Coordinates of C-alpha atoms in Angstrom, one line a residue:
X1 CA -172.4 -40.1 158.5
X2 CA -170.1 -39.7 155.1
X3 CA -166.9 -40.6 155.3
X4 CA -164.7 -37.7 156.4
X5 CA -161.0 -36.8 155.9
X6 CA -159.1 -34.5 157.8
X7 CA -157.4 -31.2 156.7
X8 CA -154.1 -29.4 158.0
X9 CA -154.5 -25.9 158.8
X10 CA -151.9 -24.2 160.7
X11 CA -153.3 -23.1 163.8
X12 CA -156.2 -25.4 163.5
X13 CA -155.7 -27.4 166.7
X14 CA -157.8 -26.6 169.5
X15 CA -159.6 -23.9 168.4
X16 CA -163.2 -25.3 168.8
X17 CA -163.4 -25.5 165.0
X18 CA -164.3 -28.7 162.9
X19 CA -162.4 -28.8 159.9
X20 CA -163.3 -32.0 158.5
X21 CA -164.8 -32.2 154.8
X22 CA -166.5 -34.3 153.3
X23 CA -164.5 -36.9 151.2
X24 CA -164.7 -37.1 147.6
X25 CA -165.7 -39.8 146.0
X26 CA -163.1 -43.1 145.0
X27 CA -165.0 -43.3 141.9
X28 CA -162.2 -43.1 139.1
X29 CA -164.1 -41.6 136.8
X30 CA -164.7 -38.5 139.4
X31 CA -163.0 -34.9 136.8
X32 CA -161.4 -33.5 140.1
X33 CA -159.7 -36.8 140.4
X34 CA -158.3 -37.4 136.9
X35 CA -159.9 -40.8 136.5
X36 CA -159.3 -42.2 133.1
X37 CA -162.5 -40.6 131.5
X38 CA -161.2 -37.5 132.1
X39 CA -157.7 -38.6 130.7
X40 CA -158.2 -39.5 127.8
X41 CA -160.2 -36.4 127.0
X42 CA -157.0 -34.6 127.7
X43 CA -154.4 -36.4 126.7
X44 CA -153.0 -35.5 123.0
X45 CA -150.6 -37.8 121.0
X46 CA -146.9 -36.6 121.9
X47 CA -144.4 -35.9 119.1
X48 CA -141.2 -37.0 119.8
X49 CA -137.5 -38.1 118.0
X50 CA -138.7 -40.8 116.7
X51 CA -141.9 -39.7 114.6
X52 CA -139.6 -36.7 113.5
X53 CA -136.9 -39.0 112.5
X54 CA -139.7 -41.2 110.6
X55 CA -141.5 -37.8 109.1
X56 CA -137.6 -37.0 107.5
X57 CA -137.2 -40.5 106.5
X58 CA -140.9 -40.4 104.2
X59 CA -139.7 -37.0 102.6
X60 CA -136.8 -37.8 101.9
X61 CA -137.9 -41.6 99.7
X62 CA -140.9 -39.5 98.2
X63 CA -138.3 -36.5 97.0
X64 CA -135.3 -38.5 96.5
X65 CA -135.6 -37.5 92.5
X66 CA -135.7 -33.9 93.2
X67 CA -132.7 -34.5 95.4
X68 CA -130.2 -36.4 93.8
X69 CA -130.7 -33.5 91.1
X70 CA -129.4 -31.0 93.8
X71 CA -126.6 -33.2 95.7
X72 CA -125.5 -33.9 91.8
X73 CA -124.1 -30.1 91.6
X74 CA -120.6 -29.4 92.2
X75 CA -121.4 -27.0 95.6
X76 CA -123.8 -29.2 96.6
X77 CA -120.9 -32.2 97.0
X78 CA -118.2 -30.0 98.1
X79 CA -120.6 -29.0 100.8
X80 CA -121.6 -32.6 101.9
X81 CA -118.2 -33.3 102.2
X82 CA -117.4 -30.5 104.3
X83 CA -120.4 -31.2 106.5
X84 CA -120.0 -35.1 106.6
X85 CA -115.8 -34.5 107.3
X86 CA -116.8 -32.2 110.5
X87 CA -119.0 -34.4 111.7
X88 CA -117.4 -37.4 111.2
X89 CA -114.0 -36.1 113.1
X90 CA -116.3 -35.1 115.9
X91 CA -118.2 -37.7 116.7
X92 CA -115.6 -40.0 118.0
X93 CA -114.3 -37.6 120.7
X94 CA -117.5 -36.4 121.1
X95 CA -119.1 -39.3 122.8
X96 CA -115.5 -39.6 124.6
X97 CA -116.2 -36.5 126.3
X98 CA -119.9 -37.5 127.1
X99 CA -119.0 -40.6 128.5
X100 CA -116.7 -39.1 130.5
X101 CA -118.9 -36.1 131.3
X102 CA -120.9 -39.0 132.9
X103 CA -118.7 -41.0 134.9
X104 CA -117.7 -37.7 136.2
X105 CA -121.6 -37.0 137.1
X106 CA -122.1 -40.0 138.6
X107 CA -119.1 -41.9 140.1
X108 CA -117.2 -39.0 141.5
X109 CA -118.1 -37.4 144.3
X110 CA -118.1 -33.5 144.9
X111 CA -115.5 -33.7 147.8
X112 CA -112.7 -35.0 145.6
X113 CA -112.6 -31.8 143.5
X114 CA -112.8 -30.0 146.5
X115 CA -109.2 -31.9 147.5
X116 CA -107.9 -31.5 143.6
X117 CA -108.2 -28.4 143.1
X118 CA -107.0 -25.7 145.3
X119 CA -109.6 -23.6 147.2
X120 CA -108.6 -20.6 146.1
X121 CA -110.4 -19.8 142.8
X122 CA -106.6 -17.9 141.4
X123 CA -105.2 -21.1 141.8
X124 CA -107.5 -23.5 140.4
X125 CA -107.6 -21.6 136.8
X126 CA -103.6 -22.4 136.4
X127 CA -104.5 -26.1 138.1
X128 CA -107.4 -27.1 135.6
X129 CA -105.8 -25.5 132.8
X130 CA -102.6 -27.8 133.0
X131 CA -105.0 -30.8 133.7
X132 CA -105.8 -30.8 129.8
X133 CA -102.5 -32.3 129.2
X134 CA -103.4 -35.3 130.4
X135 CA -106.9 -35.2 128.3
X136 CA -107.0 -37.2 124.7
X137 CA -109.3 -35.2 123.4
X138 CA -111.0 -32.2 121.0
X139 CA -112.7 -28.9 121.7
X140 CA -116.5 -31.4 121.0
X141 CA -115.6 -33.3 124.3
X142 CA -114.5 -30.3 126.6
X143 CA -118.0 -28.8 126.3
X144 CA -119.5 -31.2 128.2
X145 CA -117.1 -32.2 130.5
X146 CA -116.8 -28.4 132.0
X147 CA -120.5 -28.5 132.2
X148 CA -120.5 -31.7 133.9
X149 CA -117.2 -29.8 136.7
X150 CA -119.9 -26.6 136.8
X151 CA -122.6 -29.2 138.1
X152 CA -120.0 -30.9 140.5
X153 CA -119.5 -27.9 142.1
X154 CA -116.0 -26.8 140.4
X155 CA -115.7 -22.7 140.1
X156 CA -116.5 -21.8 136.7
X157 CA -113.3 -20.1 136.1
X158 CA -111.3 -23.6 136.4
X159 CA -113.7 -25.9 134.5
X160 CA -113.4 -22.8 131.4
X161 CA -109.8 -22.7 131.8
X162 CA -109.8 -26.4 130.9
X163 CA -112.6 -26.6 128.4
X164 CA -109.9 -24.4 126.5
X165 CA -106.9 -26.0 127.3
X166 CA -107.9 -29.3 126.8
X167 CA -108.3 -29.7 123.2
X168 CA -105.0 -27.7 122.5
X169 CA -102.5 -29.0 124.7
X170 CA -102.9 -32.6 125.1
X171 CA -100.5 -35.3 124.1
X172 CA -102.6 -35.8 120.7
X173 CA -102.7 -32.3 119.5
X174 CA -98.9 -31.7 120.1
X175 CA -97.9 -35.1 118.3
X176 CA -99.8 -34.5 115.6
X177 CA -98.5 -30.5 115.0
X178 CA -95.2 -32.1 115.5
X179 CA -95.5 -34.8 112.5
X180 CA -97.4 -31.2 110.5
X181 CA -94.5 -29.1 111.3
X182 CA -91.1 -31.5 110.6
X183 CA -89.0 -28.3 110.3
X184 CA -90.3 -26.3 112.3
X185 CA -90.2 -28.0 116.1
X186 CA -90.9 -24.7 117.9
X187 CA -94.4 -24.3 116.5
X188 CA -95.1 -27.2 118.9
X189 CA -93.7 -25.1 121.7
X190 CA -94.9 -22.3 120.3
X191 CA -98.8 -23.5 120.4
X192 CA -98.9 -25.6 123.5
X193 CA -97.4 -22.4 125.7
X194 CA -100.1 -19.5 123.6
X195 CA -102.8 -22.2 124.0
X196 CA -102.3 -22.7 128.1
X197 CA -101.8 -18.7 128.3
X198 CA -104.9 -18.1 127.0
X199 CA -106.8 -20.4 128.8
X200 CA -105.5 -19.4 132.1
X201 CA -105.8 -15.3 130.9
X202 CA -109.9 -16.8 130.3
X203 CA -110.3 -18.4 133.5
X204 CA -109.0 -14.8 135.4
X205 CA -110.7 -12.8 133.3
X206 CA -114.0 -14.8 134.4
X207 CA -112.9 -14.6 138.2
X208 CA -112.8 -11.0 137.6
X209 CA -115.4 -10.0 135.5
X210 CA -118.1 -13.1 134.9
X211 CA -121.5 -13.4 136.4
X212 CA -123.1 -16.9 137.5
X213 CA -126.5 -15.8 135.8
X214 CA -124.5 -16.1 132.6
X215 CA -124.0 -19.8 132.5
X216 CA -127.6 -21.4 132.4
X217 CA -126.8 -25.0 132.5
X218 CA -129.7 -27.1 130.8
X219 CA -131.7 -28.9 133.6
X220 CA -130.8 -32.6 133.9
X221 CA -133.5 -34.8 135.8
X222 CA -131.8 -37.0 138.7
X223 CA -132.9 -40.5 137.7
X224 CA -133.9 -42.7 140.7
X225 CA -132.8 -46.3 140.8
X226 CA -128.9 -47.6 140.1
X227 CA -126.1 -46.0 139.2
X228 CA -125.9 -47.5 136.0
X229 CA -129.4 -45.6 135.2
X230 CA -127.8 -42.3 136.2
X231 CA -124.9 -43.0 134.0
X232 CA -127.2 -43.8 131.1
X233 CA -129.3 -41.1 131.7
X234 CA -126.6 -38.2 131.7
X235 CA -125.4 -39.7 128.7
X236 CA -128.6 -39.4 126.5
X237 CA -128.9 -35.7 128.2
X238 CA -125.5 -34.4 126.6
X239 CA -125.5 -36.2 123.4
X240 CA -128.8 -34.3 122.9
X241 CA -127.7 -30.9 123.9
X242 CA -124.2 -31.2 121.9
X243 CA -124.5 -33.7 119.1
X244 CA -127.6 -31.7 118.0
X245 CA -125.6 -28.2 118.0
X246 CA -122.7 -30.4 116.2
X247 CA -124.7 -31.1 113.2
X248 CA -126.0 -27.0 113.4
X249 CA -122.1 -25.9 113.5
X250 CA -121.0 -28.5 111.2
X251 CA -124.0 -26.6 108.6
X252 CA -122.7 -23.5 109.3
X253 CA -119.0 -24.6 108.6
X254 CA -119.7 -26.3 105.4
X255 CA -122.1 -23.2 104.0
X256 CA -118.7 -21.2 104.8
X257 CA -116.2 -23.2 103.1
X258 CA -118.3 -23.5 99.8
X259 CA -119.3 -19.6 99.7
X260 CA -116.0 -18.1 100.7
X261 CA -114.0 -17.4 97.3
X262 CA -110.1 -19.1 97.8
X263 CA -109.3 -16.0 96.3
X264 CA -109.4 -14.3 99.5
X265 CA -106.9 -15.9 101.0
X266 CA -104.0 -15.0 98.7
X267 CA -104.9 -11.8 98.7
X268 CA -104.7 -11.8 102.2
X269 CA -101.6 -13.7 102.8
X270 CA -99.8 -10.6 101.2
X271 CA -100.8 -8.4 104.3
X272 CA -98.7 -8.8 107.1
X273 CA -101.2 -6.9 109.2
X274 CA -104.4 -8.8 107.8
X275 CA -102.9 -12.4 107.7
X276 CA -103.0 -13.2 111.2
X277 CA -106.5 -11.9 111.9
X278 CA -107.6 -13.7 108.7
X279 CA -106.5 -17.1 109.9
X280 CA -108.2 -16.6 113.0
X281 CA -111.0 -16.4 111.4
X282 CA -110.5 -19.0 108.9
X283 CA -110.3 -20.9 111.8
X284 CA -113.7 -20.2 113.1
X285 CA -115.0 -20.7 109.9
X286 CA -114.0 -23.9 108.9
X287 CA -114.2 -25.8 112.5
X288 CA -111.6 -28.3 112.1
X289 CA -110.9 -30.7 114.8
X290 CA -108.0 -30.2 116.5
X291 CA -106.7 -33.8 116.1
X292 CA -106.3 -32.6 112.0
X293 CA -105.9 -28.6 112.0
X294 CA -102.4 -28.5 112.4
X295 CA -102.1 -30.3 109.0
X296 CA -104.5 -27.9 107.4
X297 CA -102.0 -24.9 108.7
X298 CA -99.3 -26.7 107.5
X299 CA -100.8 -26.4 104.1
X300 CA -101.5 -22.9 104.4
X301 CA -97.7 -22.2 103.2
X302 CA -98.3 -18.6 101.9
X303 CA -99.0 -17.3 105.3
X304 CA -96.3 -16.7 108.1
X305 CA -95.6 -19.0 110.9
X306 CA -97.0 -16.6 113.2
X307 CA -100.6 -16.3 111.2
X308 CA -100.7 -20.3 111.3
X309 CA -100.0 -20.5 115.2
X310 CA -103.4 -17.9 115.4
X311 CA -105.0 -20.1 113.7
X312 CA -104.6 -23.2 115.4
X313 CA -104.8 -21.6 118.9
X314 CA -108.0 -20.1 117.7
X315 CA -109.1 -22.9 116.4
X316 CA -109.9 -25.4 119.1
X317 CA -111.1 -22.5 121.4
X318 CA -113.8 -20.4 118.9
X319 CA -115.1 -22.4 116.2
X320 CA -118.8 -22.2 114.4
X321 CA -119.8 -25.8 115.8
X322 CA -117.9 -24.8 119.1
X323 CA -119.9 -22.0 119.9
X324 CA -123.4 -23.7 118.5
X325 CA -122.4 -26.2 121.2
X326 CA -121.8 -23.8 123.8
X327 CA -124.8 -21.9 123.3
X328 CA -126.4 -25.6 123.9
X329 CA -124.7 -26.5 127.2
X330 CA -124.2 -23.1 129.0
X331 CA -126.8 -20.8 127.1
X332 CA -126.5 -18.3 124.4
X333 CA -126.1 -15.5 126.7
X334 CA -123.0 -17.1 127.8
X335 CA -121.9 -17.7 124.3
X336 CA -122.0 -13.9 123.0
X337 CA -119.9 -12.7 125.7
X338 CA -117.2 -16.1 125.7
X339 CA -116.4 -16.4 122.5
X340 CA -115.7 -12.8 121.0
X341 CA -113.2 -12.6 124.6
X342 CA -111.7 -15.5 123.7
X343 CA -110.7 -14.7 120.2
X344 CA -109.2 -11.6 120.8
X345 CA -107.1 -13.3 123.6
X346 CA -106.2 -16.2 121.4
X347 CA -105.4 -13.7 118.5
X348 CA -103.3 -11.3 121.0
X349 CA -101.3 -14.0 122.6
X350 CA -100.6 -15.6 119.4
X351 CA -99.0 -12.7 118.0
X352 CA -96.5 -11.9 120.7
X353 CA -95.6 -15.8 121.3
X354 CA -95.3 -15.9 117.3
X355 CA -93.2 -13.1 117.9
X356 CA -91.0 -14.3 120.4
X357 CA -90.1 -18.0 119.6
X358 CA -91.1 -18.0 116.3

């Protein structure tokens, strides 16, 4: 008699019925089995990072002529710089904030944010938002560090709240508008209170009117093994999602600043009622980090003091590589509805604290 194996029907047992089959063969080479025969019928050469980077590489050496031609012309290097600068500021914080995104993935278990932050929702937005003081870092490292709180099981209200607050508020930031603004002490004041306004007026308006289908969080494999794997593993996850919309927002940025006549701005320095939306969106534009933006408004002396506080509370909450890296880590549904609230909040509460202390 063949060998026989047994099968598992629910309901099966003692019913008079024999629901043994035949066995299939241990052959290897058997198609219903997948032996190696059948593998490598089906199996097609993969292209991954590596033979892409190598493709770029081999275009690049055969039209390096054709290229320096182009990188030669004046917009051409003016636009590397930009691109290059925006980058190169990011990067640094960047991998901060993954890192840390990681450690917070792997080494901190979900029950300690359920005893940091207070269970009411209400209260955690104003509790997460004022944990960004103690953050050293830029609006590239929040991203993934409020994805990496959403996965932890933090309310997506409070892990918003800081994503905004962070780069805005923290020791770094202040100290530097400080050292931009000698004469001027309130700006630093001014900024650090509209910044933490906004970001708690974000995290409420989410309680209120956000849906969880509108975050869609890339899925991250759980690595089996040691926690050092895990660690390693989250990290090569994030820096794909956000250094690769980096370099896309950091385009975008440097395509603005060479296309966008200087012009402009004078003209619309002379409009009180048009200068403080046109910073705010000079501060999209450009996406500067906001370690160095407050020494960019600085310059920016033919504009009100109120105009340059839009512009750097918008600007380490709503910027072109900003959003590009949102769109990455929480999807790009999430980033069409985010970022236009968050602008007209940052360019609202701007105004009035302008208004008031400035």
């Amino acid at each position: 008699m063949p060998d026989t194996e047994r099968v598992a029907v629910a309901g099966g047992v003692g019913d008079g019925i024999d629901w043994s089959v035949p066995a299939e063969p241990a052959d290897d080479t058997h198609p219903r089995r997948g032996g190696p025969a059948e593998r490598r019928r089906h199996t097609r050469p993969r292209v991954g990072s590596v033979e892409v980077l190598a493709g770029l590489l081999i275009l690049l050496v055969l039209l390096r002529g054709r290229l320096t031609g182009l990188v030669d012309s004046p917009r051409w290097q003016t636009w590397t710089t930009v691109f290059v600068s925006v980058v190169v500021q990011a990067i640094p914080f960047l991998v901060f904030g993954v890192l840390l995104s990681a450690v917070i993935a792997v080494f901190v278990p979900r029950s300690f944010w359920a005893r940091a932050l207070p269970r009411h929702p209400a209260l955690a937005v104003p509790v997460a938002s004022c944990a960004g003081v103690v953050l050293p870092g830029c609006e590239c490292g929040s991203v993934p560090i409020a994805g990496s709180l959403i996965r932890r099981g933090v309310t997506p209200a409070a892990a918003l709240a800081f994503l905004l607050a962070a780069p805005a508020i923290n020791p770094i930031v202040l100290t530097a508008t400080a050292v931009a603004f000698p004469d001027n002490p309130e700006m630093v004041v001014a900024r650090g209170l509209a910044s933490l306004v906004v970001a708690m007026l974000i995290g409420w308006l989410w309680l209120r009117l956000g849906r969880t289908e509108w975050i869609r969080l890339p899925a991250r494999a759980e690595p089996e093994g040691s926690r050092a794997r895990a660690f390693w593993a989250a990290c090569r996850h994030d820096v794909i999602h956000a250094g690769g919309f980096l370099v896309l927002g950091a385009m975008a940025a440097a395509t603005i600043n060479v296309f966008v006549p200087e012009v402009w701005l004078r003209q619309l320095a002379g409009s009180p009622f048009l200068a403080i939306p046109a910073l705010a969106v000079l501060a999209v534009l450009l996406s500067i980090c906001s370690e160095a933006d407050a020494f960019v408004a600085a310059s920016l002396s033919q504009f009100s003091l109120t105009a340059r506080l839009a512009f750097l509370v918008v600007g380490p909450m709503v910027d072109l590589k900003l959003i590009s890296m949102q769109a990455g880590m929480f999807g790009r549904g999430f980033a069409l509805r985010f970022a236009p609230a968050t602008l007209v909040l940052g360019v609202g509460v701007a105004t009035l604290v302008g208004a008031v202390l400035l």
